[in-house]
Steps between C-alpha positions, in 0.01 A plus 500: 500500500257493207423784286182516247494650153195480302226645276182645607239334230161594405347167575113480322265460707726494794627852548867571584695219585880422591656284235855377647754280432710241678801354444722303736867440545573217752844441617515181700862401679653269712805666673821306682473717825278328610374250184159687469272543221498848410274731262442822372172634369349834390189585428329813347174635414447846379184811548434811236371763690510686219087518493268496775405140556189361659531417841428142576313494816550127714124448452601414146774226583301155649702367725764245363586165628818330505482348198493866305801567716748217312309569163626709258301803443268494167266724306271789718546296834876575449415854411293573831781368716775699367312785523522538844799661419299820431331575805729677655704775343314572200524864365157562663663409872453804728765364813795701530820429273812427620817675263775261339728694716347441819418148422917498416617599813264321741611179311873579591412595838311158542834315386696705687264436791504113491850486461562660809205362725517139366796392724304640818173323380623196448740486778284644808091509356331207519344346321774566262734379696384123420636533129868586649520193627237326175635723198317252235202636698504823376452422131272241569309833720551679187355197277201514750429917464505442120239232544302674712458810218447266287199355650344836605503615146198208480303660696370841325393641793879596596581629104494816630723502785765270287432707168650807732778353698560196272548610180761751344320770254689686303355797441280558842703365809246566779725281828834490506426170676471351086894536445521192760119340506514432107832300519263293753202437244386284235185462345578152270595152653761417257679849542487453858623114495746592273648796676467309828704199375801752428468675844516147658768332260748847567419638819497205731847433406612916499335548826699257704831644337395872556311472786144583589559923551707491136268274324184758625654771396628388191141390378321795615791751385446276137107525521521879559774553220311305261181720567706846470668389149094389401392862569829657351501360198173626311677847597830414360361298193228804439227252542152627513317149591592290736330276728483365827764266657505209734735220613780367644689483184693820617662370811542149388739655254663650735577191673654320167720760489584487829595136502675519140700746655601308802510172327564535111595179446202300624302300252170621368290256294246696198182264538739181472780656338819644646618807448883548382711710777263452776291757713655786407461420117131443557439837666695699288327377199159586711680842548524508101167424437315732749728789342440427164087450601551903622602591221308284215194492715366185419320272648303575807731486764596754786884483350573848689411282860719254425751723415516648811458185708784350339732828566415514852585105528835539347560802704434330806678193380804739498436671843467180666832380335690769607363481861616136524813612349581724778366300762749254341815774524415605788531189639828429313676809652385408864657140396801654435519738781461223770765269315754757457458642866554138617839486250594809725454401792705181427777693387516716827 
């Protein structure tokens, strides 16, 4: 998940225009379980909706090729693409709002509701059932939604349907749909390669220890979490402006966490380098720095995302822990209970 903080300028000449900043963290990994190359990333870019800002109609953005795509974005060409940010949502939007606390509890009842329908999907429903028996399918499905986003935000015919169910606004939520379609979008290549390369590095290996029906809902329980602590924290923090949010940074926390939990030990490389104490070192000094980003504010990430990602991993790390350790005892005591009513019947 990607948040975006920036300045509405007074451009001469050019009217109102979106002046944001990038920055980019990239945490790339192998890990021993299996020897994978893992990495991290987070991207954020920020809206001020603090003025009414000229809508950019798609008449006004020729159509890119390719090569734009890979190219970093420079001068006004940069400025008309991120500004597709503001056609939905602005101040001037007439569509029905939906209320923080509505938006709250239909994200729980989501998790709640793919925890407990998961196991009967991908047990019983096909086509789901083909990643029970292929788990590595399911990120590689999940690899293959992202992509698909991706591509459709090239085409400006479909800005408005993504700008309303792809793209978390903070201050004029208009689907509910957004908590879970903006974990699924990117507008930049590198964001989306780089966010990609950690769902592939982590997941494939998490998903064949937890399972297709845990690995789901841990990434869409981690996608939803990180889009609820996004729209808490301007309230919390007494923000006024705060832009709109998209990627999968939220839930791809939530998946470091979950395997730091389960496997603290495991090796994590930063770029080339290792880091000392393994996994669970590396995330919580991610942990660190996403706090410390709430409460300095710099940069231009969506820290508050991450955060919650990251505590939905590690609480999921923990549930799933405790499950196998009372599958574990449970099997013990039945162990125990056949061996000492065979002692018994020996003695008799």
């Amino acid at each position: 998940m990607f948040q975006t903080n920036a300045l509405a300028m007074m451009l001469r000449g050019q009217g109102q225009k979106l002046l944001l900043r990038n920055s980019n963290i990239i945490l790339r990994s192998p890990i021993t379980i299996p020897l994978l190359r893992s990495g991290i990333s987070s991207i954020n870019k920020g809206c001020n909706w603090s003025s009414p800002i000229k809508r950019i109609q798609a008449s006004h953005y020729s159509t890119s090729t390719w090569r734009r795509i890979f190219e970093s974005d420079t001068g006004i060409d940069r400025y008309t693409r991120l500004n597709r940010f503001q056609q939905y949502g602005g101040p001037n939007n007439n569509n029905k709002k939906n209320s923080l606390g509505v938006l709250t509890f239909t994200g729980l009842g989501i998790i709640a509701g793919v925890y407990f329908i998961s196991p009967y999907l991908f047990q019983y429903v096909p086509p789901f059932t083909y990643f029970q028996r292929h788990p590595k399918s399911l990120v590689y499905g999940i690899l293959g939604v992202n992509f698909l986003v991706f591509g459709l935000w090239q085409l400006p015919r479909c800005w408005p349907l993504l700008q309303k169910y792809m793209l978390l606004s903070k201050t004029h939520v208009t689907s509910k749909w957004s908590l879970i379609g903006s974990a699924f979008s990117h507008q930049e290549f590198w964001h989306l390669g780089m966010n990609m390369l950690a769902l592939w590095s982590f997941g494939t290996s998490l998903v064949q220890v937890l399972g297709v029906s845990d690995f789901f809902s841990l990434y869409m329980g981690s996608a939803i979490t990180g889009s609820l602590f996004s729209l808490w924290y301007p309230r919390i923090a007494r923000l006024a402006l705060m832009g709109p949010s998209l990627g999968a940074s939220g839930a791809l926390f939530g998946v470091l966490g979950c395997f730091s939990y389960l496997f603290p030990a495991s090796k994590i490389l930063l770029f080339v380098f290792p880091v000392p104490g393994g996994a669970w070192v590396a995330f919580l000094a991610s942990l660190a720095w996403n706090g410390a980003g709430c409460v300095l504010r710099w940069g231009s990430f969506d820290y508050a995302a991450h955060l919650g990602g990251s505590l939905l991993g590690v609480f999921y790390g923990w549930y799933i822990k405790h499950k196998i350790d009372q599958r574990r005892e449970k099997q013990r005591r039945r162990q125990t209970v056949v061996w000492g009513s065979g002692g018994r019947s020996g003695w008799f």
